[in-house]
Coordinates of C-alpha atoms in Angstrom, one line a residue:
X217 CA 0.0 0.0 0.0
X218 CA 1.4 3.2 -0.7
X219 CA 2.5 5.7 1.6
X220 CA -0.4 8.7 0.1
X221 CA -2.7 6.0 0.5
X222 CA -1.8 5.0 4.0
X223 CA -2.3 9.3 5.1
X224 CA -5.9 9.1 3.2
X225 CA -7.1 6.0 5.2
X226 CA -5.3 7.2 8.3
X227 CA -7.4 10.7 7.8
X228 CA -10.7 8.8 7.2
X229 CA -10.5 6.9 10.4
X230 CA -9.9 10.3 12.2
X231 CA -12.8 11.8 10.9
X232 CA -14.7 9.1 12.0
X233 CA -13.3 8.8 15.3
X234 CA -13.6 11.8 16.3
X235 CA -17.1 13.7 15.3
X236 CA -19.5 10.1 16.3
X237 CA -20.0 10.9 19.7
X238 CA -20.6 14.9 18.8
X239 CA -23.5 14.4 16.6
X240 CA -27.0 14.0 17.1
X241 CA -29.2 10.9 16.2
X242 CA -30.0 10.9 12.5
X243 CA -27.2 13.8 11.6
X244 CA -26.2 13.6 7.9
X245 CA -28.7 11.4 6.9
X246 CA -31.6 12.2 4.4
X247 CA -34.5 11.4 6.2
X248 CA -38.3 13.3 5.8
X249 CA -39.6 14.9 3.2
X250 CA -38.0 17.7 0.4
X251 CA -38.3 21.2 2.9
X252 CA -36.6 18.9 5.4
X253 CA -33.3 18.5 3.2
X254 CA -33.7 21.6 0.4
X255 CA -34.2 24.6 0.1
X256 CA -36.0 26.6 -3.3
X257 CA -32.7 28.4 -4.5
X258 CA -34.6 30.2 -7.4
X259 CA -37.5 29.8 -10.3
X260 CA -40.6 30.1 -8.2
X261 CA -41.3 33.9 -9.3
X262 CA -43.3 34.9 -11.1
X263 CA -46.1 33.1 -10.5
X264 CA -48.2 31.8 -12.1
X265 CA -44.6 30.8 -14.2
X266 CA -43.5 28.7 -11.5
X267 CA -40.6 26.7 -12.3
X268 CA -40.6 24.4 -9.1
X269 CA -43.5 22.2 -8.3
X270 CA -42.7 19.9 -5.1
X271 CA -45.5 17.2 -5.2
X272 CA -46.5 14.5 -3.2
X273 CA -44.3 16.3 0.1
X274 CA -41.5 16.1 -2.2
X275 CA -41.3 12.9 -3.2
X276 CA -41.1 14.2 -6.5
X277 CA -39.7 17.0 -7.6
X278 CA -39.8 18.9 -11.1
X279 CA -37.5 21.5 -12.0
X280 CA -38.9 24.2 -15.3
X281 CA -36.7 25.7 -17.9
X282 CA -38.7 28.5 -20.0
X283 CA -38.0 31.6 -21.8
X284 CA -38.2 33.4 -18.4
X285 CA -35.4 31.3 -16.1
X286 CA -34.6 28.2 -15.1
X287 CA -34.7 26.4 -11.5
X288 CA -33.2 25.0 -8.9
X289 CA -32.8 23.9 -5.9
X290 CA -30.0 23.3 -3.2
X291 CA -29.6 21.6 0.8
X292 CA -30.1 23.3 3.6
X293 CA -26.5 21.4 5.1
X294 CA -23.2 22.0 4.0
X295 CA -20.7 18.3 4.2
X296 CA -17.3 17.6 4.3
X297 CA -17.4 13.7 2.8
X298 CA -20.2 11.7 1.9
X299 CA -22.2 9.4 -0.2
X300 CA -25.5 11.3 -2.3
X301 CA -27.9 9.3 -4.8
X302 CA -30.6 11.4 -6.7
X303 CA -33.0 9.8 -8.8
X304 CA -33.6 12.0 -12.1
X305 CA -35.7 11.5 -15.1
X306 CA -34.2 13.9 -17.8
X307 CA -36.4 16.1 -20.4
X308 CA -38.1 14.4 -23.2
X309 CA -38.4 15.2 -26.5
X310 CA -36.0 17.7 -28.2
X311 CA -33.9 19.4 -25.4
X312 CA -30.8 21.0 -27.5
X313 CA -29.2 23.1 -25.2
X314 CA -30.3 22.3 -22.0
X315 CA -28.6 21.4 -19.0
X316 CA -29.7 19.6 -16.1
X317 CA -27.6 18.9 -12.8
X318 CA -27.1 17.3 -9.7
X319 CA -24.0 18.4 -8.2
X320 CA -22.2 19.3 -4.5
X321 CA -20.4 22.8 -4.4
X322 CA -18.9 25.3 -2.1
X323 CA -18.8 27.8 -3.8
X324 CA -20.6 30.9 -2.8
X325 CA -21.4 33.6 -5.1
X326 CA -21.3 36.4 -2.8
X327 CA -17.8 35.5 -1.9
X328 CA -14.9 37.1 -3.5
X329 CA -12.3 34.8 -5.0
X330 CA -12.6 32.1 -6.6
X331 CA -11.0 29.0 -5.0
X332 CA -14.1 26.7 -4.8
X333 CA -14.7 22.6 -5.0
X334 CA -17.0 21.3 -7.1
X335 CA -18.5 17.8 -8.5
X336 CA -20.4 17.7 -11.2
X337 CA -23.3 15.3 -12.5
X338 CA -24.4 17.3 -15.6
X339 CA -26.5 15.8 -19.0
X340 CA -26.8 17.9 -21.8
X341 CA -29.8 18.3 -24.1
X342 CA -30.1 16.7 -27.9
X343 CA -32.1 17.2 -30.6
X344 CA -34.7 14.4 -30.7
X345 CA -33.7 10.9 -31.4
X346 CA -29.8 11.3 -30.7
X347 CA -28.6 10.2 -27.1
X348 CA -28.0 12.5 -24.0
X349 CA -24.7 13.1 -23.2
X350 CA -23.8 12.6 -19.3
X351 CA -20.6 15.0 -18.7
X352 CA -19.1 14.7 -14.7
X353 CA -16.8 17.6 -14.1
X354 CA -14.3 17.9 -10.9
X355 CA -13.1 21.6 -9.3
X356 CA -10.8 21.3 -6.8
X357 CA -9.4 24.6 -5.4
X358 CA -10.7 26.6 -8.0
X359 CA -8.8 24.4 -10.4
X360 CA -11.5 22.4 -12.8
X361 CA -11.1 21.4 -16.6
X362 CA -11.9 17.6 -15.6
X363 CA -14.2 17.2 -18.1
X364 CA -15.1 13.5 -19.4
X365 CA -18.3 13.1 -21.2
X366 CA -20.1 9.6 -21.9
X367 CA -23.6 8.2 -23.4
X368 CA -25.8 5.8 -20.8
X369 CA -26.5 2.9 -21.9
X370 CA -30.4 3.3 -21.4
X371 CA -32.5 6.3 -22.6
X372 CA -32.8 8.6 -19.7
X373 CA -36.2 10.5 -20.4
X374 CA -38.1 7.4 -20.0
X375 CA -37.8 6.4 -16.5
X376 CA -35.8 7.1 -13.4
X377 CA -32.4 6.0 -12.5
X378 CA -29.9 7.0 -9.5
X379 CA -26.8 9.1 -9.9
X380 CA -24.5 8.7 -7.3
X381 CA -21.5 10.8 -5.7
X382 CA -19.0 8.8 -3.3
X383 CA -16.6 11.6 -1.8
X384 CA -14.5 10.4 0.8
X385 CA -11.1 11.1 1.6
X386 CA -9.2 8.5 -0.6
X387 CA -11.3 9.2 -3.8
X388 CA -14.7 10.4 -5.5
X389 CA -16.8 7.4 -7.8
X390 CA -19.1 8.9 -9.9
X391 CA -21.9 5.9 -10.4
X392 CA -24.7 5.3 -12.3
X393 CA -27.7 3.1 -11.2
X394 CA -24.5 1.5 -8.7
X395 CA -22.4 0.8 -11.9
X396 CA -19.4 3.1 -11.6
X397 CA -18.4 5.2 -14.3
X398 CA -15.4 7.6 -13.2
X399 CA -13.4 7.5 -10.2
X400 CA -10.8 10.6 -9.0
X401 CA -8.6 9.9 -6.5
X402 CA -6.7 11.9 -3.9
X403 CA -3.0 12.7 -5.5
X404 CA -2.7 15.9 -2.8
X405 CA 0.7 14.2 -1.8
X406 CA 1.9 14.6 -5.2
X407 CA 1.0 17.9 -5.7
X408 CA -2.6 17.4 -7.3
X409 CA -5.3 19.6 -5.2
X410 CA -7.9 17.1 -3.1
X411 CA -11.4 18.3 -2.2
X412 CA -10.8 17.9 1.5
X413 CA -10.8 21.1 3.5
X414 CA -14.5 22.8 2.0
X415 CA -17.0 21.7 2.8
X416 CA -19.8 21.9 0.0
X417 CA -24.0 21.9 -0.8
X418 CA -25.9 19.5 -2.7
X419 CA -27.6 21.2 -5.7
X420 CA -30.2 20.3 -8.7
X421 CA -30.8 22.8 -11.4
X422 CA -31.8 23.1 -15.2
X423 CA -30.7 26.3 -17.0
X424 CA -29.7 27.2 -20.7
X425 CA -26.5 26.4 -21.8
X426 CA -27.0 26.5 -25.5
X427 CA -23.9 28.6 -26.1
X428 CA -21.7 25.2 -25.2
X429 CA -23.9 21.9 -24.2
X430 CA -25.4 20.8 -27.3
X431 CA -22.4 20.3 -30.3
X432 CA -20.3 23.0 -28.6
X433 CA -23.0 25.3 -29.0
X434 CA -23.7 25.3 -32.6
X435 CA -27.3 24.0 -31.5
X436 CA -29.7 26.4 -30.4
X437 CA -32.7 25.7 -27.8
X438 CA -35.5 25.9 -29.5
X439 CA -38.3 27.5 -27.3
X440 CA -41.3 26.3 -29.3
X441 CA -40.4 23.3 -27.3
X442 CA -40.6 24.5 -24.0
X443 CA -40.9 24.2 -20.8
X444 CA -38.6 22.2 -21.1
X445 CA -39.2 19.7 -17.2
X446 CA -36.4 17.8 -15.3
X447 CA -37.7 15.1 -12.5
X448 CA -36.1 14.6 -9.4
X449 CA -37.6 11.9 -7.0
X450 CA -35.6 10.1 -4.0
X451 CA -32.9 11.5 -2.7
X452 CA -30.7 9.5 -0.5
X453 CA -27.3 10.7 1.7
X454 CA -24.9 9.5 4.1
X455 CA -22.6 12.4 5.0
X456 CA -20.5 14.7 7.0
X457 CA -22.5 17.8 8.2
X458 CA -20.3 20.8 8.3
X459 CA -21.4 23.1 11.9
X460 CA -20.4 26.4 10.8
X461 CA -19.9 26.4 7.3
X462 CA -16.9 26.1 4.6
X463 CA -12.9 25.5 6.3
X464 CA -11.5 28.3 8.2
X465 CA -9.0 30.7 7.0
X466 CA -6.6 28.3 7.6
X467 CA -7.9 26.2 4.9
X468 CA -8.3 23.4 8.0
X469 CA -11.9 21.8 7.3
X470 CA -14.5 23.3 9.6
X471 CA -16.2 21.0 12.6
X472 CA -18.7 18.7 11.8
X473 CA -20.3 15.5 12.5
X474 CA -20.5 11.9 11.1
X475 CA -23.7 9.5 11.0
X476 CA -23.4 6.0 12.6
X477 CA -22.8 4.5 8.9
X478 CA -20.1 6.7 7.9
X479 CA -17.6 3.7 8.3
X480 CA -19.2 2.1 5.5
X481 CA -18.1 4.5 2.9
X482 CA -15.3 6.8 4.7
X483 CA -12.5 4.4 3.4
X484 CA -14.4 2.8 0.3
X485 CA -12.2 2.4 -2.9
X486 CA -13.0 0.5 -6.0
X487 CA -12.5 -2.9 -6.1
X488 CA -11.5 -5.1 -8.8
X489 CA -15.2 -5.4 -9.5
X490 CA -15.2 -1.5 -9.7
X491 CA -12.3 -1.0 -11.6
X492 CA -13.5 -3.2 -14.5
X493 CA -17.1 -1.7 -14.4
X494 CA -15.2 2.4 -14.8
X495 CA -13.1 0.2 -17.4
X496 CA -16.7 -1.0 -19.4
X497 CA -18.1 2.9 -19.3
X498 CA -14.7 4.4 -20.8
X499 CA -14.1 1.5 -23.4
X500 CA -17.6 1.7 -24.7
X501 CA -19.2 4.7 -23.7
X502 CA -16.8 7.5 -23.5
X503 CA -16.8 10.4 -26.3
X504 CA -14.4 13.0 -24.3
X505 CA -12.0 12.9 -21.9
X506 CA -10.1 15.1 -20.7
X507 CA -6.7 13.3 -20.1
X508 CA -6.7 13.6 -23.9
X509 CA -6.4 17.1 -23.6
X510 CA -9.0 18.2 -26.3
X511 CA -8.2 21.7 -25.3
X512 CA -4.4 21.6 -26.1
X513 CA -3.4 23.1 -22.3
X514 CA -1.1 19.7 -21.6
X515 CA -1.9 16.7 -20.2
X516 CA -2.8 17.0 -16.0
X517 CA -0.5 15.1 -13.6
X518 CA -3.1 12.9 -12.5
X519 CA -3.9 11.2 -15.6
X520 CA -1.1 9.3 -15.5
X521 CA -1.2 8.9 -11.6
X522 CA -4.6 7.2 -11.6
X523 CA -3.9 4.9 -14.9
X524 CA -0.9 3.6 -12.5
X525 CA -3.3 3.2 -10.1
X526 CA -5.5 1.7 -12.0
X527 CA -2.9 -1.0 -13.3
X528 CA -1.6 -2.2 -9.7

């Protein structure tokens, strides 16, 4: 085992160790209905254009892009590691320029700077009949440009399926209906930025992005097809619930507290099992990848790191 890997597992078991006995029964997990874990972020004005309808005491959620704005929601709780599945339905029909998300982030717009973490789930539109395009993104101190884009290998307008982000101190597994697709792992010791000392929100949105999402932005959205509707239903989450917010000025992570289940996923890696299955989505789903440097800005240290990794 190497040494880098030894200091991540050594750091999970801290952070389990020492926040149990501080938190309150049921911290971190999702539990009741939407108002319970959300919180509206915008879309519900004007009425009667409302862009947010929470049905059923949120058991299902859909999210409006018209003419006007888009929508979107985000958690009331801020987390420093943890394990989020969101069941999504995407928009039927033609849906050229769209994008709709489910994503954790720190970043607050009212903050000056910008040195935030990010994960990204994010599926951009298509005209009718071509497949969706599911791209995961990573920021990590600011730093993002981890781009990979894939087709599912189901159509995801006609039912719904889970999206799943694993964030833990030794890595973050991107999966889809349990099959993982992308892993990123922590290379802080060689010099590659971790998302370990911010702790970030869980947010859903859909929003027009038709200057890049659909061919690079040479397809247009088409409003004679709107609304345009995104559907979220369960939401499950095992995490880390920040007390006071993002890291001090320190950069040192802020307090916060751990459910009772946190060991099950604190020091999860893939498996041989899971490396084969991120394998299977690359080798025949994969269109872009960013350790191919489509942008011509040279290839990131960790490319090479994690295909190492991948290999032992």
């Amino acid at each position: 085992m190497s040494s880098p890997l030894l200091v991540a597992m050594a750091a999970a078991a801290i952070v389990v160790a020492c926040c149990l006995a501080a938190c309150p029964v049921g911290a971190g997990a999702s539990a009741g209905g939407f108002y319970d874990n959300f919180v509206v972020k915008w879309g519900t004005d004007p009425d009667p254009d409302r862009r947010v309808e929470i049905v059923d005491g949120g058991r299902l959620v859909t999210l409006t892009l018209n003419n006007v704005s888009g929508a979107g929601f985000q958690s009331r709780d801020a987390f420093l590691f943890g394990e989020f599945t969101m069941e999504m339905k995407l928009v039927p029909g033609d849906s050229a320029g769209t994008v709709t998300t489910f994503y954790l982030t720190s970043k607050d717009p009212t903050a000056a700077g910008d040195g935030h973490d990010e994960i990204d789930f994010e599926f951009l539109g298509n005209v009718s009949g071509e497949p969706y395009l599911m791209q995961t993104n990573v920021f990590a101190q600011g730093v993002g440009g981890r781009e990979q884009r894939s087709y599912l290998w189901f159509d995801p307008t006609e039912d719904f399926h889970n999206y799943t982000i694993l964030w833990n101190p030794l890595n973050i597994i991107f999966s889809v209906d349990g099959v993982p697709v992308r892993v990123f792992r922590n290379h802080d010791a060689n010099g590659v930025p971790y998302l370990s000392r911010q702790a970030m929100k869980v947010h859903a949105t859909i929003w027009d992005g038709d200057t890049w999402a659909t061919r690079g932005g040479r397809v247009k959205i088409d409003w004679a097809h709107a609304p345009f509707v995104a559907s979220y239903g369960t939401y499950a989450s095992s995490a880390c619930v920040s007390a006071v917010g993002n890291g001090d000025q320190d950069g040192a992570p802020s307090a916060f507290c751990c459910p009772g289940d946190a060991s099950s996923w604190m020091a999860r890696r893939l498996g041989p099992d899971g490396e084969r299955a991120v394998a299977w989505a690359r080798d025949t789903y994969m269109v872009m990848d960013y350790c191919d440097d489509p942008w011509n800005l040279g290839r990131p240290a960790e490319c090479d790191m994690d295909r190492l990794a991948s290999a032992v």
